[in-house]
XYZ file of C-alpha atoms in Angstrom:
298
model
C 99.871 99.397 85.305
C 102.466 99.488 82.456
C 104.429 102.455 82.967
C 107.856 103.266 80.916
C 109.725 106.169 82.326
C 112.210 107.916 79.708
C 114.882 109.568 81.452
C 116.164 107.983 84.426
C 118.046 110.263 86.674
C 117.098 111.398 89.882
C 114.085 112.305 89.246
C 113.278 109.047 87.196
C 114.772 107.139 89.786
C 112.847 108.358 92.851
C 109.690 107.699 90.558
C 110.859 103.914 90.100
C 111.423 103.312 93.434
C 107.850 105.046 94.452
C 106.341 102.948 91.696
C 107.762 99.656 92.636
C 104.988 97.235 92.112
C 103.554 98.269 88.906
C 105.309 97.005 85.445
C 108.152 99.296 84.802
C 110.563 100.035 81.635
C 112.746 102.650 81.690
C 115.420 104.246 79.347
C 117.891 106.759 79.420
C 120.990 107.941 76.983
C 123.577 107.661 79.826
C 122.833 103.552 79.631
C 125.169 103.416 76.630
C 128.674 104.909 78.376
C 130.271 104.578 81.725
C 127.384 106.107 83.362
C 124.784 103.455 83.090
C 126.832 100.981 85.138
C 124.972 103.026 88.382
C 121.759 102.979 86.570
C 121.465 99.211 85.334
C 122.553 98.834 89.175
C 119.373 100.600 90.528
C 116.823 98.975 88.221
C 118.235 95.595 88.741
C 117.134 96.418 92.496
C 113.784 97.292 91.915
C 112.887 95.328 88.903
C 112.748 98.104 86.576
C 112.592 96.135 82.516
C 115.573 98.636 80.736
C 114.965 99.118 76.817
C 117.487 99.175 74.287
C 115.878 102.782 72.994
C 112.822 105.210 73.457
C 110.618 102.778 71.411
C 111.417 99.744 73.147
C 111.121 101.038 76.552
C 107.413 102.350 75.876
C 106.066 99.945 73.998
C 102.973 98.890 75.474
C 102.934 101.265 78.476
C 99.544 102.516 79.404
C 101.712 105.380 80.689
C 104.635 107.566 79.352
C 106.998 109.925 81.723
C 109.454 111.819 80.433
C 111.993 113.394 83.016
C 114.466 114.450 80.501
C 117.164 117.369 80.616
C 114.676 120.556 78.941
C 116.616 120.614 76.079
C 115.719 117.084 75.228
C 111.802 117.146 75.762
C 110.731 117.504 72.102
C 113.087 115.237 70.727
C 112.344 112.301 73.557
C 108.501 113.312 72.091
C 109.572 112.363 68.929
C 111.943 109.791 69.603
C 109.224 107.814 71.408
C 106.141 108.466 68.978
C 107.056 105.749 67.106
C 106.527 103.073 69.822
C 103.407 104.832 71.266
C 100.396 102.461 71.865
C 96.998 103.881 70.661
C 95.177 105.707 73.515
C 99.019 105.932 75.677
C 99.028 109.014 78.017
C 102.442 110.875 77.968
C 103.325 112.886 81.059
C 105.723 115.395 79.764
C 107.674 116.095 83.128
C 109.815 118.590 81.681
C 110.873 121.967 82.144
C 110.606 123.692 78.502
C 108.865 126.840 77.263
C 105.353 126.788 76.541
C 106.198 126.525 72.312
C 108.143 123.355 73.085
C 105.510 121.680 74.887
C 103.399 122.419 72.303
C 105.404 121.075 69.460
C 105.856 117.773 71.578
C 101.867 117.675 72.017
C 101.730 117.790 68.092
C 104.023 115.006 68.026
C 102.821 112.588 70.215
C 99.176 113.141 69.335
C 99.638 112.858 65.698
C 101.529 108.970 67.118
C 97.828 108.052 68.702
C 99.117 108.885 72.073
C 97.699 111.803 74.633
C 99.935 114.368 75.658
C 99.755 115.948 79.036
C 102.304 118.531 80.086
C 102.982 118.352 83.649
C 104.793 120.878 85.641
C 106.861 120.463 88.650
C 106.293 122.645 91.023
C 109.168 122.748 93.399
C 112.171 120.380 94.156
C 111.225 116.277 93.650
C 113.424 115.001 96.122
C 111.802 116.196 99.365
C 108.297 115.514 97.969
C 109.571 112.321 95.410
C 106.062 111.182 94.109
C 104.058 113.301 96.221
C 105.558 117.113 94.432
C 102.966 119.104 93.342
C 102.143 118.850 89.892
C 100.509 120.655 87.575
C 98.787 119.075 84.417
C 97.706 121.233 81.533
C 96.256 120.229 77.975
C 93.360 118.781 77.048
C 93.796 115.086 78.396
C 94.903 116.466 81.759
C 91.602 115.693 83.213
C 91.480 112.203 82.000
C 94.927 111.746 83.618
C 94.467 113.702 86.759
C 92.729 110.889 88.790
C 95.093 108.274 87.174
C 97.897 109.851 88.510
C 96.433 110.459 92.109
C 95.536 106.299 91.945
C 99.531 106.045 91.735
C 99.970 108.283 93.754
C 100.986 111.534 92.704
C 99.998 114.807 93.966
C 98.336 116.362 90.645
C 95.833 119.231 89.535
C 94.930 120.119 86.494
C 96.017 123.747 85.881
C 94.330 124.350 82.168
C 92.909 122.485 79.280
C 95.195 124.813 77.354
C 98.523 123.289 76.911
C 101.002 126.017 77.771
C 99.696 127.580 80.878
C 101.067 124.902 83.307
C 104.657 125.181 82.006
C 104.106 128.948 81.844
C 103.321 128.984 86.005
C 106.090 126.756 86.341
C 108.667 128.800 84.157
C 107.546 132.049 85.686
C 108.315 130.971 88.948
C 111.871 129.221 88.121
C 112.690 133.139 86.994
C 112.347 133.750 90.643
C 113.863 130.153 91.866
C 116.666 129.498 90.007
C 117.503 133.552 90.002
C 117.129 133.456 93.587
C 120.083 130.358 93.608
C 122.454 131.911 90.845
C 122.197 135.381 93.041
C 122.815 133.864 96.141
C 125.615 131.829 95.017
C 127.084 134.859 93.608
C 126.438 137.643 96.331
C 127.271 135.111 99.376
C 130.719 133.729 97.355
C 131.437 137.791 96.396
C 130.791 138.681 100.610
C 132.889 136.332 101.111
C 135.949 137.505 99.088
C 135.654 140.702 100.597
C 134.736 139.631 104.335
C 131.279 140.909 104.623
C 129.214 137.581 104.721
C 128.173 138.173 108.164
C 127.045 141.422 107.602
C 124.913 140.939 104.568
C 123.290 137.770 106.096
C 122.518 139.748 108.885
C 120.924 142.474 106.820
C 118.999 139.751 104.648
C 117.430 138.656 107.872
C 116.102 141.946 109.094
C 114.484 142.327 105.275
C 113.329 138.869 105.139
C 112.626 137.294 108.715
C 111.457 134.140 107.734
C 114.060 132.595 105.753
C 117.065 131.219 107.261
C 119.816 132.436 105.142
C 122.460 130.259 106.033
C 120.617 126.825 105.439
C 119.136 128.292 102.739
C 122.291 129.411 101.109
C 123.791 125.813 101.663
C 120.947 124.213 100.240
C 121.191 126.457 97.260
C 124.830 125.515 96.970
C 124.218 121.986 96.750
C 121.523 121.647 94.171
C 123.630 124.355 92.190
C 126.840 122.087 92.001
C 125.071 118.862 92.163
C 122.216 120.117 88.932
C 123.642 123.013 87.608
C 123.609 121.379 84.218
C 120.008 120.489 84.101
C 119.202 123.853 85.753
C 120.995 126.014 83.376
C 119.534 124.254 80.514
C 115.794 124.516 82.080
C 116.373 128.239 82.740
C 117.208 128.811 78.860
C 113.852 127.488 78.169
C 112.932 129.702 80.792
C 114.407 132.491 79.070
C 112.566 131.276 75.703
C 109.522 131.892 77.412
C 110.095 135.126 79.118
C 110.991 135.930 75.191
C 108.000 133.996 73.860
C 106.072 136.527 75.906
C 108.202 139.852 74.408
C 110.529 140.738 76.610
C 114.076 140.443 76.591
C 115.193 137.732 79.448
C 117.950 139.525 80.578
C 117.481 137.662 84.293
C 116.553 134.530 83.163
C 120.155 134.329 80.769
C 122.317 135.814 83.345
C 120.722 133.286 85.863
C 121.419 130.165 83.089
C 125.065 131.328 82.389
C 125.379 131.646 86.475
C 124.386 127.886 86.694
C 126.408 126.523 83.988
C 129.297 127.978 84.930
C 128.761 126.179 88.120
C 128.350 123.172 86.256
C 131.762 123.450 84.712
C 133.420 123.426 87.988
C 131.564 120.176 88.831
C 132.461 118.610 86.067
C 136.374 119.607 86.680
C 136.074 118.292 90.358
C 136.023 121.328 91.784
C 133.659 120.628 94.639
C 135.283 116.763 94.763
C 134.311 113.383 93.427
C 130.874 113.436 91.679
C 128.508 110.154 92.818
C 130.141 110.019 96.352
C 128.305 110.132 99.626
C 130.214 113.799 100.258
C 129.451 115.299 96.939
C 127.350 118.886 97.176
C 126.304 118.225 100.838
C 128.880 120.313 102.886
C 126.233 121.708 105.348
C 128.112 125.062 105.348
C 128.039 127.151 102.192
C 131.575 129.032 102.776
C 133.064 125.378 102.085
C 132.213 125.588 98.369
C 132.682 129.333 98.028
C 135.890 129.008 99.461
C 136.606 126.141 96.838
C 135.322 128.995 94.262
C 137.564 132.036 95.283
C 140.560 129.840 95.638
C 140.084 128.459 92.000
C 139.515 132.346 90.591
C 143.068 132.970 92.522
C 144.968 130.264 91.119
C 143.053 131.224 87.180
C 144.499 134.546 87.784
Protein backbone atom coordinates (compact mmCIF):
# COMPACT_ATOMS: atom_id res chain seq x y z
CA UNK A 1 0.00 0.00 0.00
CA UNK A 2 1.09 3.64 -0.68
CA UNK A 3 1.15 5.29 2.51
CA UNK A 4 2.74 9.00 3.09
CA UNK A 5 3.04 9.89 6.70
CA UNK A 6 3.21 13.83 7.38
CA UNK A 7 4.92 14.48 10.47
CA UNK A 8 7.71 12.35 11.31
CA UNK A 9 8.62 12.39 14.91
CA UNK A 10 8.25 9.78 17.26
CA UNK A 11 5.22 8.94 16.64
CA UNK A 12 5.74 9.01 12.75
CA UNK A 13 8.74 7.18 13.19
CA UNK A 14 7.53 4.18 15.22
CA UNK A 15 4.72 4.02 12.43
CA UNK A 16 7.56 3.75 9.64
CA UNK A 17 9.36 1.28 11.21
CA UNK A 18 5.95 -0.87 11.96
CA UNK A 19 5.07 -0.25 8.34
CA UNK A 20 8.27 -1.30 6.79
CA UNK A 21 7.27 -3.21 3.75
CA UNK A 22 4.60 -1.16 2.31
CA UNK A 23 5.58 2.04 -0.02
CA UNK A 24 6.34 4.84 2.29
CA UNK A 25 6.83 8.83 1.87
CA UNK A 26 7.12 10.84 4.61
CA UNK A 27 7.60 14.63 5.39
CA UNK A 28 8.17 16.75 8.15
CA UNK A 29 9.18 20.70 8.69
CA UNK A 30 12.23 19.81 10.88
CA UNK A 31 13.83 18.19 7.38
CA UNK A 32 14.80 21.73 6.36
CA UNK A 33 17.25 22.77 9.59
CA UNK A 34 19.71 20.94 11.71
CA UNK A 35 17.13 18.62 12.87
CA UNK A 36 16.47 16.54 9.85
CA UNK A 37 20.05 15.25 9.74
CA UNK A 38 18.49 12.41 12.51
CA UNK A 39 15.46 12.06 10.45
CA UNK A 40 16.91 11.60 6.77
CA UNK A 41 19.15 9.10 8.96
CA UNK A 42 16.13 6.92 10.05
CA UNK A 43 14.32 6.78 6.71
CA UNK A 44 17.43 6.02 4.85
CA UNK A 45 17.28 2.80 7.21
CA UNK A 46 14.02 1.72 6.49
CA UNK A 47 13.46 2.91 3.03
CA UNK A 48 11.12 5.56 3.83
CA UNK A 49 10.82 7.95 0.01
CA UNK A 50 11.22 11.77 1.90
CA UNK A 51 9.27 14.63 -0.10
CA UNK A 52 10.41 17.97 -0.66
CA UNK A 53 6.79 19.30 0.88
CA UNK A 54 3.23 18.09 2.03
CA UNK A 55 2.21 17.67 -1.68
CA UNK A 56 5.03 15.75 -2.79
CA UNK A 57 5.15 13.39 0.00
CA UNK A 58 1.33 12.35 -0.55
CA UNK A 59 1.02 12.27 -3.87
CA UNK A 60 -0.35 9.10 -4.85
CA UNK A 61 -0.75 7.55 -1.37
CA UNK A 62 -3.79 5.42 -0.98
CA UNK A 63 -3.27 6.55 2.62
CA UNK A 64 -2.60 9.89 4.50
CA UNK A 65 -1.32 10.13 8.38
CA UNK A 66 -0.85 13.08 9.90
CA UNK A 67 1.07 12.98 13.36
CA UNK A 68 1.63 16.62 13.56
CA UNK A 69 2.17 18.96 16.73
CA UNK A 70 -2.02 19.97 17.45
CA UNK A 71 -1.43 23.25 16.53
CA UNK A 72 -0.46 22.24 13.06
CA UNK A 73 -3.38 19.73 12.15
CA UNK A 74 -5.54 22.10 10.06
CA UNK A 75 -2.89 23.68 8.30
CA UNK A 76 -0.99 20.12 7.38
CA UNK A 77 -4.99 19.50 6.12
CA UNK A 78 -4.61 22.21 3.98
CA UNK A 79 -1.15 22.12 3.13
CA UNK A 80 -1.63 18.59 1.74
CA UNK A 81 -5.14 19.02 -0.09
CA UNK A 82 -3.52 20.06 -2.92
CA UNK A 83 -1.62 16.78 -3.64
CA UNK A 84 -4.57 14.56 -2.48
CA UNK A 85 -5.43 11.68 -4.93
CA UNK A 86 -9.22 11.25 -5.60
CA UNK A 87 -10.75 8.66 -3.19
CA UNK A 88 -7.22 9.15 -0.59
CA UNK A 89 -8.17 8.37 3.08
CA UNK A 90 -6.55 10.88 5.57
CA UNK A 91 -6.00 9.64 9.11
CA UNK A 92 -5.91 12.77 11.09
CA UNK A 93 -3.74 11.46 14.11
CA UNK A 94 -3.88 14.56 15.91
CA UNK A 95 -4.76 15.90 19.10
CA UNK A 96 -7.04 19.15 18.32
CA UNK A 97 -10.50 20.21 19.50
CA UNK A 98 -13.43 18.85 17.93
CA UNK A 99 -13.94 22.48 15.65
CA UNK A 100 -10.45 21.89 14.27
CA UNK A 101 -11.02 18.51 13.14
CA UNK A 102 -13.87 19.61 11.60
CA UNK A 103 -12.46 22.44 9.63
CA UNK A 104 -9.64 19.95 8.41
CA UNK A 105 -12.56 17.42 7.31
CA UNK A 106 -13.94 20.42 5.17
CA UNK A 107 -10.65 20.78 3.73
CA UNK A 108 -9.59 17.64 2.71
CA UNK A 109 -13.00 16.53 1.48
CA UNK A 110 -13.61 19.50 -0.61
CA UNK A 111 -9.57 18.13 -2.21
CA UNK A 112 -11.46 14.60 -3.21
CA UNK A 113 -9.87 12.97 -0.29
CA UNK A 114 -11.78 11.19 2.92
CA UNK A 115 -11.12 12.47 6.17
CA UNK A 116 -11.08 10.29 9.20
CA UNK A 117 -10.19 11.71 12.58
CA UNK A 118 -8.46 9.27 14.64
CA UNK A 119 -7.82 9.55 18.26
CA UNK A 120 -5.05 8.21 20.27
CA UNK A 121 -5.95 6.79 23.08
CA UNK A 122 -3.03 6.55 25.40
CA UNK A 123 0.83 6.80 24.96
CA UNK A 124 2.18 5.32 21.22
CA UNK A 125 5.36 4.17 22.32
CA UNK A 126 4.44 1.19 24.52
CA UNK A 127 1.66 0.14 22.10
CA UNK A 128 3.60 1.74 18.63
CA UNK A 129 1.10 0.47 15.92
CA UNK A 130 -0.97 -1.54 18.07
CA UNK A 131 -2.44 1.92 20.49
CA UNK A 132 -5.88 2.02 20.59
CA UNK A 133 -7.45 4.16 18.21
CA UNK A 134 -10.43 5.66 17.79
CA UNK A 135 -11.88 6.65 14.28
CA UNK A 136 -14.79 9.01 13.99
CA UNK A 137 -16.47 10.64 10.78
CA UNK A 138 -18.22 9.30 8.23
CA UNK A 139 -15.44 7.27 6.28
CA UNK A 140 -14.30 5.73 9.56
CA UNK A 141 -15.99 2.56 8.72
CA UNK A 142 -14.55 2.27 5.32
CA UNK A 143 -11.12 2.74 6.97
CA UNK A 144 -11.58 0.71 10.07
CA UNK A 145 -10.76 -2.73 8.48
CA UNK A 146 -7.99 -1.08 6.33
CA UNK A 147 -6.26 -0.07 9.18
CA UNK A 148 -6.62 -3.43 11.17
CA UNK A 149 -5.09 -5.18 7.60
CA UNK A 150 -1.91 -2.94 8.57
CA UNK A 151 -2.17 -3.52 11.55
CA UNK A 152 -3.48 -1.07 13.78
CA UNK A 153 -5.65 -1.49 16.68
CA UNK A 154 -8.82 0.69 15.51
CA UNK A 155 -12.68 1.15 16.29
CA UNK A 156 -14.81 3.30 15.00
CA UNK A 157 -16.14 5.57 17.80
CA UNK A 158 -18.93 7.73 15.66
CA UNK A 159 -19.91 8.57 12.17
CA UNK A 160 -20.00 12.07 13.62
CA UNK A 161 -16.71 13.70 13.27
CA UNK A 162 -16.01 15.29 16.63
CA UNK A 163 -16.92 12.70 19.14
CA UNK A 164 -13.64 10.68 18.87
CA UNK A 165 -11.40 13.72 19.51
CA UNK A 166 -13.94 14.80 22.14
CA UNK A 167 -13.28 11.17 24.22
CA UNK A 168 -9.80 11.67 23.58
CA UNK A 169 -9.59 15.43 24.76
CA UNK A 170 -11.77 14.72 27.75
CA UNK A 171 -9.57 12.26 28.98
CA UNK A 172 -6.11 14.24 28.31
CA UNK A 173 -7.96 16.86 30.95
CA UNK A 174 -7.43 14.06 33.34
CA UNK A 175 -3.91 12.74 31.74
CA UNK A 176 -1.94 15.47 31.10
CA UNK A 177 -3.51 17.28 34.48
CA UNK A 178 -2.64 14.27 36.27
CA UNK A 179 1.36 14.83 34.85
CA UNK A 180 1.50 18.76 35.27
CA UNK A 181 0.08 18.08 39.07
CA UNK A 182 2.35 15.51 39.82
CA UNK A 183 5.29 17.22 38.53
CA UNK A 184 4.34 20.11 40.54
CA UNK A 185 3.16 18.59 43.99
CA UNK A 186 6.14 15.84 44.00
CA UNK A 187 8.95 18.81 42.91
CA UNK A 188 6.99 21.29 45.73
CA UNK A 189 7.30 17.98 48.55
CA UNK A 190 10.38 17.95 47.69
CA UNK A 191 11.49 21.56 48.45
CA UNK A 192 9.98 21.30 51.65
CA UNK A 193 11.01 17.56 52.60
CA UNK A 194 7.71 15.89 52.64
CA UNK A 195 7.95 13.59 49.48
CA UNK A 196 7.88 10.56 51.51
CA UNK A 197 5.05 11.47 53.34
CA UNK A 198 2.72 12.50 50.60
CA UNK A 199 3.66 9.38 48.49
CA UNK A 200 2.85 7.47 51.31
CA UNK A 201 -0.52 9.11 51.75
CA UNK A 202 -1.20 8.84 47.84
CA UNK A 203 -0.83 5.13 48.29
CA UNK A 204 -3.28 4.57 51.07
CA UNK A 205 -5.93 6.77 48.73
CA UNK A 206 -4.98 5.10 45.63
CA UNK A 207 -3.56 1.43 46.18
CA UNK A 208 -3.05 0.51 42.83
CA UNK A 209 -0.79 2.93 41.38
CA UNK A 210 2.77 2.93 42.12
CA UNK A 211 3.58 6.46 42.76
CA UNK A 212 7.11 6.48 42.42
CA UNK A 213 7.37 4.80 38.87
CA UNK A 214 4.58 6.57 38.02
CA UNK A 215 5.92 9.91 38.99
CA UNK A 216 9.22 9.10 37.01
CA UNK A 217 7.44 8.13 34.08
CA UNK A 218 5.48 11.31 34.23
CA UNK A 219 8.74 13.19 34.51
CA UNK A 220 10.13 11.85 31.48
CA UNK A 221 7.42 12.27 28.93
CA UNK A 222 6.96 15.84 30.58
CA UNK A 223 10.64 16.97 29.76
CA UNK A 224 11.08 14.82 26.81
CA UNK A 225 7.17 16.18 25.07
CA UNK A 226 6.29 18.94 27.01
CA UNK A 227 6.11 21.00 23.87
CA UNK A 228 3.76 18.84 21.97
CA UNK A 229 1.80 18.25 25.21
CA UNK A 230 1.28 21.78 26.13
CA UNK A 231 0.22 22.61 22.72
CA UNK A 232 -2.35 19.46 22.60
CA UNK A 233 -3.73 20.51 26.01
CA UNK A 234 -4.59 24.14 24.56
CA UNK A 235 -6.70 22.42 22.09
CA UNK A 236 -7.81 20.64 24.95
CA UNK A 237 -8.72 23.69 26.61
CA UNK A 238 -10.53 24.89 23.22
CA UNK A 239 -12.71 22.13 23.67
CA UNK A 240 -13.50 22.20 27.28
CA UNK A 241 -14.46 25.98 26.01
CA UNK A 242 -16.14 24.75 22.83
CA UNK A 243 -18.39 22.97 25.29
CA UNK A 244 -19.02 26.38 27.70
CA UNK A 245 -17.01 26.24 30.34
CA UNK A 246 -14.10 28.07 31.24
CA UNK A 247 -10.86 25.57 31.10
CA UNK A 248 -9.35 26.78 33.98
CA UNK A 249 -7.54 23.04 34.46
CA UNK A 250 -6.90 22.37 31.13
CA UNK A 251 -4.73 26.10 30.80
CA UNK A 252 -3.06 25.78 34.06
CA UNK A 253 -2.14 22.13 33.01
CA UNK A 254 -0.75 23.61 29.29
CA UNK A 255 1.23 26.51 30.96
CA UNK A 256 2.57 23.63 33.57
CA UNK A 257 3.92 21.67 30.49
CA UNK A 258 5.40 24.40 28.59
CA UNK A 259 7.14 25.72 31.15
CA UNK A 260 8.70 22.37 31.37
CA UNK A 261 9.45 22.59 27.89
CA UNK A 262 11.47 25.72 28.34
CA UNK A 263 13.79 24.08 30.67
CA UNK A 264 14.38 21.34 28.04
CA UNK A 265 15.08 23.44 25.59
CA UNK A 266 17.77 25.42 27.95
CA UNK A 267 19.39 21.98 28.88
CA UNK A 268 18.13 21.86 31.99
CA UNK A 269 17.56 18.14 32.28
CA UNK A 270 20.98 17.64 29.90
CA UNK A 271 21.65 17.02 26.25
CA UNK A 272 18.41 16.53 24.22
CA UNK A 273 18.72 13.27 21.58
CA UNK A 274 21.16 11.38 23.96
CA UNK A 275 20.68 7.90 25.27
CA UNK A 276 20.35 9.66 29.05
CA UNK A 277 17.91 12.31 28.12
CA UNK A 278 14.39 12.19 30.34
CA UNK A 279 15.07 8.57 31.53
CA UNK A 280 16.57 9.08 35.09
CA UNK A 281 14.51 6.21 36.68
CA UNK A 282 14.13 8.34 39.86
CA UNK A 283 11.96 11.43 39.69
CA UNK A 284 13.86 13.52 42.59
CA UNK A 285 16.80 13.65 39.87
CA UNK A 286 14.88 16.13 37.70
CA UNK A 287 13.09 17.89 40.54
CA UNK A 288 16.20 18.41 42.11
CA UNK A 289 17.52 19.87 38.68
CA UNK A 290 14.16 22.11 39.03
CA UNK A 291 14.56 23.55 42.65
CA UNK A 292 18.20 24.17 42.12
CA UNK A 293 17.46 26.26 38.89
CA UNK A 294 14.45 28.33 40.91
CA UNK A 295 17.47 28.97 43.59
CA UNK A 296 20.00 30.18 41.34
CA UNK A 297 16.76 32.51 39.29
CA UNK A 298 16.26 33.93 42.63
Amino acid sequence: MKIALIGYGEVGRILAEDLKGHELAAFDLKLGDERGNALREHAAGIGVRLGTSHVDAVRGAELVVSAVTASQAVAVAEACAAGLAPGAFFLDFNSASPGAKTRAAQTVNAAGGRYVEGAVMTSVPPYRIKVPLLLGGPQAAALEPVLAGLGFAPKVASETLGVASATKMCRSVMIKGLEAMVIESFTAARHYGVEDAVIASLKETFPGIDWEKQAAYFFQRVIEHGRRRSEEVREVAETVREAGLEPWSAAGTAERQAWVADLADAGLFGAKGTRDFARSPDWRTEADRILTHLKKAD
